[in-house]
Short mmCIF file of C-alpha atoms and ligand atoms in Angstrom, two decimals:
data_model
loop_
_atom_site.label_atom_id
_atom_site.label_comp_id
_atom_site.label_asym_id
_atom_site.label_seq_id
_atom_site.Cartn_x
_atom_site.Cartn_y
_atom_site.Cartn_z
CA UNK A 1 -58.69 -66.63 31.69
CA UNK A 2 -55.98 -64.33 33.01
CA UNK A 3 -53.46 -66.77 31.66
CA UNK A 4 -54.82 -66.39 28.14
CA UNK A 5 -54.65 -62.63 28.48
CA UNK A 6 -51.03 -62.85 29.51
CA UNK A 7 -50.33 -65.17 26.65
CA UNK A 8 -51.72 -62.79 24.05
CA UNK A 9 -49.93 -59.86 25.60
CA UNK A 10 -46.62 -61.72 25.48
CA UNK A 11 -47.23 -62.45 21.79
CA UNK A 12 -47.93 -58.74 21.27
CA UNK A 13 -44.68 -57.86 23.02
CA UNK A 14 -42.78 -60.27 20.84
CA UNK A 15 -44.32 -58.69 17.76
CA UNK A 16 -43.20 -55.23 18.89
CA UNK A 17 -39.60 -56.25 19.44
CA UNK A 18 -39.66 -58.47 16.38
CA UNK A 19 -40.78 -55.52 14.27
CA UNK A 20 -37.92 -53.43 15.65
CA UNK A 21 -35.51 -56.24 14.93
CA UNK A 22 -36.55 -56.77 11.33
CA UNK A 23 -37.07 -53.11 10.37
CA UNK A 24 -33.85 -51.90 12.01
CA UNK A 25 -31.90 -54.82 10.63
CA UNK A 26 -33.12 -53.97 7.14
CA UNK A 27 -32.02 -50.35 7.47
CA UNK A 28 -28.68 -51.30 9.02
CA UNK A 29 -28.02 -53.63 6.12
CA UNK A 30 -28.77 -51.15 3.37
CA UNK A 31 -26.99 -48.32 5.19
CA UNK A 32 -23.83 -50.01 6.34
CA UNK A 33 -23.34 -52.95 4.02
CA UNK A 34 -24.72 -51.63 0.73
CA UNK A 35 -23.78 -48.06 1.65
CA UNK A 36 -27.07 -46.61 0.49
CA UNK A 37 -27.90 -43.61 2.63
CA UNK A 38 -31.50 -43.54 3.70
CA UNK A 39 -33.16 -40.94 5.85
CA UNK A 40 -34.11 -43.54 8.41
CA UNK A 41 -30.98 -45.08 9.87
CA UNK A 42 -32.44 -47.76 12.07
CA UNK A 43 -30.69 -46.53 15.18
CA UNK A 44 -30.83 -43.52 17.44
CA UNK A 45 -27.18 -43.56 18.43
CA UNK A 46 -24.35 -41.58 16.87
CA UNK A 47 -21.22 -43.52 15.92
CA UNK A 48 -19.04 -40.99 17.66
CA UNK A 49 -15.56 -40.71 16.20
CA UNK A 50 -16.85 -41.24 12.66
CA UNK A 51 -20.04 -39.24 12.98
CA UNK A 52 -20.23 -36.09 15.01
CA UNK A 53 -23.22 -34.36 16.39
CA UNK A 54 -23.88 -30.77 15.36
CA UNK A 55 -22.87 -28.40 18.14
CA UNK A 56 -25.32 -25.58 18.89
CA UNK A 57 -23.80 -22.12 18.25
CA UNK A 58 -23.84 -21.07 21.90
CA UNK A 59 -22.46 -24.35 23.19
CA UNK A 60 -19.43 -23.80 25.43
CA UNK A 61 -16.42 -25.62 24.00
CA UNK A 62 -12.65 -25.16 24.11
CA UNK A 63 -11.46 -21.61 24.81
CA UNK A 64 -9.80 -19.45 22.22
CA UNK A 65 -8.10 -16.07 22.40
CA UNK A 66 -9.12 -13.22 20.13
CA UNK A 67 -6.42 -11.21 18.43
CA UNK A 68 -6.29 -7.65 17.14
CA UNK A 69 -5.59 -6.76 13.54
CA UNK A 70 -1.94 -6.28 14.43
CA UNK A 71 -1.82 -9.81 15.71
CA UNK A 72 -1.50 -8.97 19.37
CA UNK A 73 -3.86 -10.55 21.81
CA UNK A 74 -6.85 -8.50 22.89
CA UNK A 75 -6.29 -9.41 26.52
CA UNK A 76 -5.14 -6.46 28.59
CA UNK A 77 -4.31 -8.42 31.69
CA UNK A 78 -7.06 -6.94 33.84
CA UNK A 79 -7.22 -10.17 35.85
CA UNK A 80 -11.02 -10.14 35.93
CA UNK A 81 -11.26 -13.63 34.53
CA UNK A 82 -8.65 -14.89 36.95
CA UNK A 83 -10.70 -13.48 39.78
CA UNK A 84 -14.06 -14.74 38.63
CA UNK A 85 -13.00 -18.24 37.65
CA UNK A 86 -14.62 -20.60 40.15
CA UNK A 87 -12.10 -23.31 39.41
CA UNK A 88 -9.13 -21.01 39.77
CA UNK A 89 -7.59 -22.34 36.62
CA UNK A 90 -6.57 -19.26 34.61
CA UNK A 91 -3.05 -17.95 34.79
CA UNK A 92 -2.31 -14.55 33.18
CA UNK A 93 0.90 -12.55 32.98
CA UNK A 94 0.86 -9.12 31.36
CA UNK A 95 3.53 -6.61 30.41
CA UNK A 96 3.54 -3.09 29.17
CA UNK A 97 4.68 -3.03 25.58
CA UNK A 98 4.79 0.32 23.73
CA UNK A 99 2.55 1.97 26.29
CA UNK A 100 -0.08 -0.73 26.12
CA UNK A 101 -0.62 -3.54 28.56
CA UNK A 102 -0.69 -6.85 26.74
CA UNK A 103 -0.82 -10.38 28.02
CA UNK A 104 2.41 -12.25 27.52
CA UNK A 105 1.31 -15.49 29.03
CA UNK A 106 -2.20 -16.84 29.17
CA UNK A 107 -2.69 -20.37 30.36
CA UNK A 108 -5.92 -22.20 31.15
CA UNK A 109 -5.68 -25.52 32.91
CA UNK A 110 -8.62 -27.17 31.16
CA UNK A 111 -8.25 -30.16 33.40
CA UNK A 112 -9.81 -28.13 36.19
CA UNK A 113 -12.04 -25.91 34.08
CA UNK A 114 -15.74 -26.34 34.71
CA UNK A 115 -16.77 -24.83 31.38
CA UNK A 116 -18.98 -22.36 33.19
CA UNK A 117 -18.23 -19.58 30.74
CA UNK A 118 -17.78 -16.88 33.41
CA UNK A 119 -14.41 -15.89 31.99
CA UNK A 120 -16.06 -15.15 28.66
CA UNK A 121 -18.84 -13.14 30.28
CA UNK A 122 -16.61 -11.06 32.45
CA UNK A 123 -13.92 -10.06 29.98
CA UNK A 124 -14.14 -6.31 29.20
CA UNK A 125 -12.15 -6.71 25.99
CA UNK A 126 -14.01 -9.72 24.62
CA UNK A 127 -10.65 -11.46 24.57
CA UNK A 128 -11.68 -15.02 25.40
CA UNK A 129 -14.39 -16.90 23.60
CA UNK A 130 -15.54 -20.47 23.98
CA UNK A 131 -16.84 -21.04 20.47
CA UNK A 132 -14.05 -23.06 18.89
CA UNK A 133 -16.37 -26.06 18.56
CA UNK A 134 -13.67 -28.40 19.84
CA UNK A 135 -14.97 -30.94 22.32
CA UNK A 136 -12.67 -33.88 22.03
CA UNK A 137 -9.40 -32.84 23.59
CA UNK A 138 -8.12 -35.65 25.71
CA UNK A 139 -4.68 -36.43 26.98
CA UNK A 140 -2.92 -38.81 29.29
CA UNK A 141 -1.00 -36.09 31.12
CA UNK A 142 -1.92 -32.89 32.93
CA UNK A 143 0.78 -31.00 31.07
CA UNK A 144 -0.97 -31.34 27.73
CA UNK A 145 -4.16 -30.03 29.21
CA UNK A 146 -2.68 -26.65 30.07
CA UNK A 147 -3.75 -24.59 27.10
CA UNK A 148 -1.52 -21.78 26.11
CA UNK A 149 -4.03 -19.53 24.43
CA UNK A 150 -1.43 -17.13 23.07
CA UNK A 151 0.05 -19.90 20.98
CA UNK A 152 -1.38 -19.23 17.55
CA UNK A 153 -0.42 -22.46 15.88
CA UNK A 154 -2.67 -25.42 15.40
CA UNK A 155 -3.43 -27.00 18.67
CA UNK B 1 -13.70 -96.96 7.79
CA UNK B 2 -12.93 -97.66 11.39
CA UNK B 3 -16.00 -96.92 13.50
CA UNK B 4 -14.03 -95.34 16.37
CA UNK B 5 -12.06 -93.12 14.03
CA UNK B 6 -15.28 -92.00 12.36
CA UNK B 7 -16.88 -91.11 15.67
CA UNK B 8 -13.75 -89.24 16.70
CA UNK B 9 -13.75 -87.18 13.51
CA UNK B 10 -17.43 -86.42 13.91
CA UNK B 11 -16.91 -85.30 17.50
CA UNK B 12 -14.07 -82.98 16.53
CA UNK B 13 -16.03 -81.45 13.67
CA UNK B 14 -19.12 -81.01 15.82
CA UNK B 15 -17.14 -79.52 18.68
CA UNK B 16 -15.54 -77.01 16.32
CA UNK B 17 -18.97 -76.19 14.91
CA UNK B 18 -20.34 -75.75 18.41
CA UNK B 19 -17.50 -73.52 19.57
CA UNK B 20 -17.74 -71.25 16.54
CA UNK B 21 -21.50 -71.06 16.90
CA UNK B 22 -21.21 -70.32 20.62
CA UNK B 23 -18.59 -67.61 20.07
CA UNK B 24 -20.73 -65.94 17.47
CA UNK B 25 -23.79 -66.47 19.62
CA UNK B 26 -22.30 -63.97 22.07
CA UNK B 27 -21.97 -61.50 19.23
CA UNK B 28 -25.46 -62.34 17.96
CA UNK B 29 -26.90 -61.71 21.39
CA UNK B 30 -25.27 -58.30 21.60
CA UNK B 31 -26.27 -57.40 18.07
CA UNK B 32 -29.86 -58.60 18.39
CA UNK B 33 -30.37 -56.80 21.67
CA UNK B 34 -28.85 -53.66 20.17
CA UNK B 35 -30.96 -53.75 17.06
CA UNK B 36 -34.12 -54.30 19.08
CA UNK B 37 -33.26 -51.27 21.18
CA UNK B 38 -32.41 -49.08 18.14
CA UNK B 39 -28.67 -49.25 18.74
CA UNK B 40 -25.76 -50.63 16.74
CA UNK B 41 -24.13 -53.12 19.06
CA UNK B 42 -20.51 -54.13 19.26
CA UNK B 43 -18.68 -52.94 16.14
CA UNK B 44 -15.36 -51.63 17.40
CA UNK B 45 -13.05 -54.65 17.64
CA UNK B 46 -10.60 -54.09 14.83
CA UNK B 47 -7.90 -56.19 13.22
CA UNK B 48 -5.67 -54.17 10.86
CA UNK B 49 -8.19 -51.38 10.91
CA UNK B 50 -11.03 -53.57 9.67
CA UNK B 51 -13.91 -53.87 12.05
CA UNK B 52 -16.53 -55.37 9.67
CA UNK B 53 -19.49 -54.92 11.99
CA UNK B 54 -17.76 -56.54 14.93
CA UNK B 55 -16.94 -59.98 13.59
CA UNK B 56 -13.76 -59.99 15.66
CA UNK B 57 -15.58 -59.06 18.84
CA UNK B 58 -16.01 -62.65 20.14
CA UNK B 59 -12.24 -63.19 19.98
CA UNK B 60 -11.63 -59.94 21.81
CA UNK B 61 -14.10 -61.04 24.49
CA UNK B 62 -12.51 -64.48 24.76
CA UNK B 63 -9.03 -62.99 25.08
CA UNK B 64 -10.23 -60.61 27.74
CA UNK B 65 -11.74 -63.49 29.69
CA UNK B 66 -8.53 -65.52 29.36
CA UNK B 67 -6.26 -62.77 30.60
CA UNK B 68 -8.36 -61.76 33.58
CA UNK B 69 -7.08 -62.81 36.95
CA UNK B 70 -8.36 -66.24 37.87
CA UNK B 71 -9.09 -65.66 41.51
CA UNK B 72 -10.27 -68.45 43.75
CA UNK B 73 -11.53 -67.08 47.06
CA UNK B 74 -9.82 -68.70 50.08
CA UNK B 75 -13.10 -69.71 51.74
CA UNK B 76 -14.31 -71.90 48.89
CA UNK B 77 -14.18 -75.63 48.44
CA UNK B 78 -11.31 -75.62 45.96
CA UNK B 79 -11.90 -78.88 44.13
CA UNK B 80 -15.64 -78.45 43.61
CA UNK B 81 -15.19 -74.79 42.78
CA UNK B 82 -12.86 -75.65 39.94
CA UNK B 83 -14.85 -78.66 38.82
CA UNK B 84 -18.37 -77.20 38.73
CA UNK B 85 -18.16 -75.08 35.54
CA UNK B 86 -16.70 -78.04 33.70
CA UNK B 87 -19.66 -80.23 34.70
CA UNK B 88 -22.29 -77.85 33.38
CA UNK B 89 -20.36 -77.21 30.20
CA UNK B 90 -19.66 -80.88 29.58
CA UNK B 91 -23.22 -82.07 30.03
CA UNK B 92 -24.88 -79.28 28.11
CA UNK B 93 -22.42 -79.62 25.23
CA UNK B 94 -22.77 -83.41 25.19
CA UNK B 95 -26.37 -83.17 24.00
CA UNK B 96 -25.07 -82.45 20.50
CA UNK B 97 -23.94 -86.05 19.95
CA UNK B 98 -27.47 -87.31 19.43
CA UNK B 99 -28.66 -84.57 17.08
CA UNK B 100 -28.98 -85.61 13.42
CA UNK B 101 -27.54 -82.87 11.20
CA UNK B 102 -28.69 -84.38 7.97
CA UNK B 103 -29.72 -87.51 6.17
CA UNK B 104 -27.10 -90.26 6.06
CA UNK B 105 -24.77 -89.49 3.16
CA UNK B 106 -23.07 -91.99 0.91
CA UNK B 107 -19.38 -91.41 0.38
CA UNK B 108 -17.93 -94.11 -1.79
CA UNK B 109 -19.33 -97.36 -0.43
CA UNK B 110 -19.65 -96.05 3.08
CA UNK B 111 -22.96 -94.75 4.46
CA UNK B 112 -22.15 -92.07 6.98
CA UNK B 113 -24.73 -90.83 9.43
CA UNK B 114 -24.43 -87.12 10.12
CA UNK B 115 -24.83 -87.81 13.79
CA UNK B 116 -22.24 -89.00 16.26
CA UNK B 117 -24.33 -91.77 17.75
CA UNK B 118 -27.84 -92.83 16.90
CA UNK B 119 -29.17 -94.61 19.99
CA UNK B 120 -32.76 -95.79 20.07
CA UNK B 121 -33.36 -93.83 23.28
CA UNK B 122 -31.94 -90.58 21.90
CA UNK B 123 -34.93 -88.47 22.91
CA UNK B 124 -34.63 -89.56 26.52
CA UNK B 125 -30.85 -89.31 26.40
CA UNK B 126 -30.78 -85.66 25.40
CA UNK B 127 -33.11 -84.65 28.19
CA UNK B 128 -31.24 -86.75 30.72
CA UNK B 129 -27.94 -85.15 29.68
CA UNK B 130 -29.24 -81.61 29.62
CA UNK B 131 -30.76 -81.94 33.06
CA UNK B 132 -27.47 -83.28 34.41
CA UNK B 133 -25.94 -79.85 33.89
CA UNK B 134 -27.85 -78.60 36.94
CA UNK B 135 -25.26 -80.40 39.10
CA UNK B 136 -22.59 -78.00 37.97
CA UNK B 137 -24.75 -75.05 38.87
CA UNK B 138 -25.73 -76.15 42.33
CA UNK B 139 -22.20 -77.32 43.08
CA UNK B 140 -20.79 -74.04 41.84
CA UNK B 141 -23.18 -72.08 44.01
CA UNK B 142 -22.63 -74.29 47.01
CA UNK B 143 -18.87 -74.58 46.87
CA UNK B 144 -18.52 -70.81 46.60
CA UNK B 145 -19.47 -70.74 50.28
CA UNK B 146 -21.34 -67.51 49.82
CA UNK B 147 -24.95 -66.91 50.82
CA UNK B 148 -25.95 -65.28 47.58
CA UNK B 149 -24.39 -67.77 45.24
CA UNK B 150 -25.85 -70.59 47.34
CA UNK B 151 -29.25 -68.94 47.00
CA UNK B 152 -28.71 -68.69 43.26
CA UNK B 153 -27.84 -72.38 43.06
CA UNK B 154 -30.93 -73.27 45.09
CA UNK B 155 -33.15 -71.16 42.90
CA UNK B 156 -31.68 -72.79 39.82
CA UNK B 157 -32.37 -76.23 41.23
CA UNK B 158 -35.96 -75.59 42.21
CA UNK B 159 -36.67 -73.86 38.93
CA UNK B 160 -35.13 -76.53 36.76
CA UNK B 161 -36.62 -79.43 38.68
CA UNK B 162 -40.11 -77.98 38.44
CA UNK B 163 -39.82 -77.12 34.77
CA UNK B 164 -38.37 -80.51 33.95
CA UNK B 165 -41.79 -81.97 34.75
CA UNK B 166 -43.61 -79.76 32.27
CA UNK B 167 -40.87 -80.29 29.70
CA UNK B 168 -41.08 -84.08 29.80
CA UNK B 169 -44.88 -84.08 29.96
CA UNK B 170 -45.03 -81.93 26.84
CA UNK B 171 -42.69 -84.37 25.12
CA UNK B 172 -45.04 -87.28 25.89
CA UNK B 173 -47.54 -85.91 23.36
CA UNK B 174 -44.78 -86.05 20.77
CA UNK B 175 -43.73 -89.54 21.76
CA UNK B 176 -47.33 -90.68 21.25
CA UNK B 177 -47.35 -89.22 17.75
CA UNK B 178 -43.88 -90.23 16.61
CA UNK B 179 -43.13 -93.87 15.97
CA UNK B 180 -39.78 -93.96 17.73
CA UNK B 181 -37.49 -92.32 20.26
CA UNK B 182 -34.67 -92.44 17.74
CA UNK B 183 -34.12 -88.88 16.55
CA UNK B 184 -33.27 -89.81 12.97
CA UNK B 185 -36.51 -91.76 12.74
CA UNK B 186 -38.44 -88.86 14.26
CA UNK B 187 -37.07 -86.59 11.55
CA UNK B 188 -37.82 -89.19 8.88
CA UNK B 189 -41.38 -89.38 10.12
CA UNK B 190 -41.67 -85.59 9.98
CA UNK B 191 -40.58 -85.69 6.34
CA UNK B 192 -43.72 -87.59 5.37
CA UNK B 193 -46.87 -85.73 4.45
CA UNK B 194 -50.25 -85.55 6.11
CA UNK B 195 -53.15 -85.79 3.62
CA UNK B 196 -50.61 -85.47 0.87
CA UNK B 197 -49.75 -81.81 1.40
CA UNK B 198 -49.06 -80.86 5.04
CA UNK B 199 -45.56 -81.80 6.25
CA UNK B 200 -45.87 -83.70 9.52
CA UNK B 201 -43.71 -81.25 11.44
CA UNK B 202 -44.03 -81.37 15.21
CA UNK B 203 -45.24 -77.79 15.41
CA UNK B 204 -48.18 -78.60 13.12
CA UNK B 205 -49.09 -81.88 14.81
CA UNK B 206 -48.56 -80.72 18.38
CA UNK B 207 -48.88 -76.90 18.56
CA UNK B 208 -49.80 -76.88 22.25
CA UNK B 209 -46.88 -79.14 23.10
CA UNK B 210 -44.65 -76.75 21.18
CA UNK B 211 -45.75 -73.76 23.26
CA UNK B 212 -45.36 -75.65 26.54
CA UNK B 213 -42.04 -77.07 25.46
CA UNK B 214 -40.60 -73.74 24.42
CA UNK B 215 -41.65 -71.99 27.64
CA UNK B 216 -40.33 -74.80 29.83
CA UNK B 217 -37.15 -75.08 27.82
CA UNK B 218 -36.42 -71.36 28.04
CA UNK B 219 -36.84 -71.73 31.78
CA UNK B 220 -34.33 -74.58 31.62
CA UNK B 221 -31.73 -72.40 29.97
CA UNK B 222 -31.96 -69.95 32.89
CA UNK B 223 -32.11 -66.84 30.76
CA UNK B 224 -34.51 -63.94 30.97
CA UNK B 225 -37.48 -63.95 31.58
CA UNK B 226 -36.58 -66.90 33.81
CA UNK B 227 -33.14 -65.75 34.96
CA UNK B 228 -33.84 -65.96 38.67
CA UNK B 229 -30.79 -68.13 39.38
CA UNK B 230 -28.54 -65.35 38.23
CA UNK B 231 -30.80 -62.37 38.89
CA UNK B 232 -28.20 -59.68 38.50
CA UNK B 233 -30.06 -57.03 40.41
CA UNK B 234 -30.49 -58.89 43.70
CA UNK B 235 -28.32 -61.94 44.29
CA UNK B 236 -25.97 -61.86 41.28
CA UNK B 237 -26.27 -65.60 41.02
CA UNK B 238 -24.55 -68.89 41.43
CA UNK B 239 -21.36 -67.66 39.70
CA UNK B 240 -20.92 -64.72 42.05
CA UNK B 241 -17.45 -65.81 43.20
CA UNK B 242 -16.21 -66.83 39.78
CA UNK B 243 -13.87 -64.70 37.77
CA UNK B 244 -11.85 -64.87 34.60
CA UNK B 245 -12.17 -67.89 32.37
CA UNK B 246 -14.19 -69.90 34.90
CA UNK B 247 -16.91 -67.31 34.72
CA UNK B 248 -16.39 -67.34 30.97
CA UNK B 249 -17.17 -71.04 30.90
CA UNK B 250 -20.44 -70.44 32.76
CA UNK B 251 -21.31 -67.67 30.34
CA UNK B 252 -20.47 -69.83 27.36
CA UNK B 253 -22.56 -72.63 28.84
CA UNK B 254 -25.53 -70.30 28.74
CA UNK B 255 -25.08 -69.91 25.02
CA UNK B 256 -24.32 -73.58 24.50
CA UNK B 257 -27.56 -74.44 26.28
CA UNK B 258 -29.48 -72.03 24.08
CA UNK B 259 -27.87 -73.52 20.98
CA UNK B 260 -28.75 -77.03 22.18
CA UNK B 261 -32.29 -75.88 22.79
CA UNK B 262 -32.56 -74.51 19.27
CA UNK B 263 -31.12 -77.76 17.90
CA UNK B 264 -33.64 -79.81 19.87
CA UNK B 265 -36.56 -77.59 18.87
CA UNK B 266 -35.50 -77.76 15.24
CA UNK B 267 -35.22 -81.52 15.40
CA UNK B 268 -38.44 -82.19 17.25
CA UNK B 269 -40.77 -79.48 16.01
CA UNK B 270 -39.45 -78.06 12.75
CA UNK B 271 -38.72 -81.25 10.93
CA UNK B 272 -34.96 -81.35 11.45
CA UNK B 273 -33.23 -81.37 8.11
CA UNK B 274 -36.46 -81.84 6.22
CA UNK B 275 -37.40 -79.40 3.47
CA UNK B 276 -41.08 -79.84 2.64
CA UNK B 277 -41.68 -81.78 -0.59
CA UNK B 278 -37.97 -82.50 -1.06
CA UNK B 279 -37.36 -86.23 -1.19
CA UNK B 280 -34.28 -88.31 -1.63
CA UNK B 281 -34.48 -91.84 -2.92
CA UNK B 282 -38.25 -91.79 -3.42
CA UNK B 283 -39.59 -94.87 -5.22
CA UNK B 284 -41.91 -93.70 -7.97
CA UNK B 285 -44.81 -95.78 -9.24
CA UNK B 286 -42.88 -96.75 -12.36
CA UNK B 287 -40.09 -98.21 -10.26
CA UNK B 288 -37.38 -95.57 -10.75
CA UNK B 289 -35.72 -93.95 -7.80
CA UNK B 290 -36.21 -90.22 -7.78
CA UNK B 291 -34.69 -87.45 -5.70
CA UNK B 292 -35.84 -83.87 -5.79
CA UNK B 293 -38.98 -81.86 -5.19
CA UNK B 294 -42.36 -83.48 -5.64
CA UNK B 295 -45.01 -80.83 -5.13
CA UNK B 296 -48.53 -81.77 -4.07
CA UNK B 297 -49.91 -80.36 -7.32
CA UNK B 298 -47.97 -83.00 -9.19
CA UNK B 299 -44.98 -81.04 -10.47
CA UNK B 300 -41.59 -82.68 -10.16
CA UNK B 301 -38.15 -81.09 -10.02
CA UNK B 302 -35.25 -83.49 -10.13
CA UNK B 303 -32.10 -82.64 -8.18
CA UNK B 304 -29.05 -84.84 -7.85
CA UNK B 305 -28.82 -86.74 -4.58
CA UNK B 306 -25.67 -84.86 -3.45
CA UNK B 307 -27.40 -81.55 -3.80
CA UNK B 308 -30.35 -82.88 -1.85
CA UNK B 309 -28.01 -83.74 1.03
CA UNK B 310 -26.34 -80.33 0.93
CA UNK B 311 -29.67 -78.52 0.80
CA UNK B 312 -30.91 -80.51 3.77
CA UNK B 313 -27.82 -79.72 5.84
CA UNK B 314 -28.15 -76.03 4.99
CA UNK B 315 -31.85 -76.13 5.82
CA UNK B 316 -31.05 -77.57 9.22
CA UNK B 317 -28.52 -74.82 9.93
CA UNK B 318 -30.90 -72.09 8.80
CA UNK B 319 -33.74 -73.45 10.91
CA UNK B 320 -31.42 -73.63 13.93
CA UNK B 321 -30.29 -70.04 13.45
CA UNK B 322 -33.86 -68.83 13.09
CA UNK B 323 -34.93 -70.61 16.27
CA UNK B 324 -31.84 -69.23 18.01
CA UNK B 325 -32.67 -65.67 17.00
CA UNK B 326 -36.23 -66.22 18.19
CA UNK B 327 -34.89 -67.33 21.58
CA UNK B 328 -32.75 -64.19 21.72
CA UNK B 329 -35.82 -62.15 20.87
CA UNK B 330 -37.67 -63.74 23.77
CA UNK B 331 -34.74 -63.05 26.06
CA UNK B 332 -34.67 -59.35 25.15
CA UNK B 333 -38.42 -58.80 25.21
CA UNK B 334 -39.74 -59.90 28.56
CA UNK B 335 -39.01 -58.73 32.08
CA UNK B 336 -38.17 -61.24 34.76
CA UNK B 337 -40.84 -63.21 36.56
CA UNK B 338 -41.12 -63.16 40.34
CA UNK B 339 -40.34 -66.45 42.02
CA UNK B 340 -43.94 -67.23 43.00
CA UNK B 341 -45.11 -66.35 39.50
CA UNK B 342 -42.47 -68.66 38.14
CA UNK B 343 -43.63 -71.56 40.26
CA UNK B 344 -47.27 -70.78 39.50
CA UNK B 345 -46.60 -70.76 35.77
CA UNK B 346 -44.78 -74.06 36.03
CA UNK B 347 -47.04 -76.04 38.30
CA UNK B 348 -50.43 -74.44 37.79
CA UNK B 349 -50.42 -73.66 34.08
CA UNK B 350 -47.86 -75.64 32.14
CA UNK B 351 -48.28 -79.02 33.81
CA UNK B 352 -52.10 -79.10 33.58
CA UNK B 353 -51.86 -77.90 29.99
CA UNK B 354 -49.34 -80.62 29.21
CA UNK B 355 -51.62 -83.24 30.75
CA UNK B 356 -54.54 -81.85 28.75
CA UNK B 357 -52.41 -82.09 25.64
CA UNK B 358 -51.67 -85.74 26.36
CA UNK B 359 -55.36 -86.53 26.80
CA UNK B 360 -56.36 -84.70 23.62
CA UNK B 361 -53.59 -86.38 21.66
CA UNK B 362 -54.65 -89.78 22.96
CA UNK B 363 -58.29 -89.16 21.97
CA UNK B 364 -57.32 -87.98 18.48
CA UNK B 365 -55.04 -90.97 17.99
CA UNK B 366 -57.81 -93.29 19.16
CA UNK B 367 -60.32 -91.75 16.73
CA UNK B 368 -58.09 -91.51 13.66
S1 SF4 C 1 -15.02 -21.51 31.83
FE1 SF4 C 1 -15.29 -21.10 34.02
S2 SF4 C 1 -13.97 -22.59 34.98
FE2 SF4 C 1 -13.33 -22.51 32.85
S3 SF4 C 1 -11.69 -21.04 32.82
FE3 SF4 C 1 -13.56 -19.90 32.37
S4 SF4 C 1 -14.27 -19.16 34.37
FE4 SF4 C 1 -12.73 -20.75 34.78
S1 SF4 C 2 -8.94 -12.32 29.20
FE1 SF4 C 2 -10.22 -10.56 29.48
S2 SF4 C 2 -10.81 -10.67 31.66
FE2 SF4 C 2 -9.08 -12.05 31.41
S3 SF4 C 2 -7.33 -10.79 31.94
FE3 SF4 C 2 -7.56 -10.64 29.68
S4 SF4 C 2 -8.82 -8.86 29.42
FE4 SF4 C 2 -9.01 -9.39 31.55
#
């Protein structure tokens, strides 16, 4: 008797997986071979480099430096972020230029950064933000992972 | 044509067919498992920037296997260690020689059987050959000189020996129904019709034997839910000490065995190359020879004899692929059995059921 029960349950299990197989295969075929976009995609995974997930607005990503209207960095070299950083990975050098203290060098070693966001919280000038939306910065050397935030070019 | 030359050509063609099928079987397994689990599966292997859903993946896998270090542990029995994978692969791949891929075709004056050899004991031969492959497994486990792989080999032996009984007993029902042990004749018999409209396929004549056979045969292939010999979570299995291409051969053997199983199931239970109501060289009542569809409601559809052969070969391939996908589905659906459950299923359920099937078949044959 128990054997029969097992037998029917195994058939049921096969039907469940078989349904997944056929339904998902159908949607894969029309989505990826015939290139017809349907709402149901037949898979729950994201095909990462081609498709990207939407990043929530408060998600902590790569750091960026804010600049004034004149184009100078907002950072005044107060060293608060350097002090608070748990990973000890911020390096700031500031100089007095025309009576104002302005950072001349601002380097974050992202290799060590824990993405805790303390530096953003603590900054009195709102100079650093972590809202660039960049997640995929990889490199094969430590040197490339030292971000120079004062560098305004594309990086 | 020279008989030896013909056999040689057939073997080469079949071996190429088998290797391509086995390579793509690895991809099919990954794809089927992925699709069942709502994923995509391997689709990254690219040649010139074209990935085309991973059709190059098997070659990438094979290359990876080839270039891995082939390490032979110093404590093993060197000769047996090297020899064991070859034994399993050889015997499980050898089954293919007796499988009929289609009706004999006529090329010129020559009648060529689409089958390497057609012995009159083919049915027994294929089971004898496929059960020989256990030697490679136990020798591989034993010569590794490692407790766990030895345990895996032992488990494989006990499992296969006990399921062999159920397997052969379930076949006896078929042997009683079919007129011959010759596979081509078995398929020919399945092409005839019962009461004029039901094809005499094995699955329709012997449904219970089919269920027993498929369970026992999956256990023979040593894949989940019967993958105790290689249970990855506890003992890793009989190929624990193997690396590189030697492990690759064991892995490929797994797929070759599954392919052989789908070939055997197609031949024995799904009518081989038979398409229902499609006949070649049928003698009509008015004396002409007819090939094409003859439907039970009397309609006729003539097709040239060459097309009939091609259709039958394609039908065989499609049936094999469908059975293969079903076996993959089974493999990715069920969790593993415990060892006592395995033995209980074999000895306490399948064997009595197979005996019951024999008795019922005998009674029905006696009555009809
Ligand atoms: S996010 Fe945290 S770890 Fe990274 S630089 Fe800022 S304070 Fe340091
Ligand atoms: S970034 Fe902000 S906290 Fe850090 S040194 Fe500059 S002003 Fe101070």
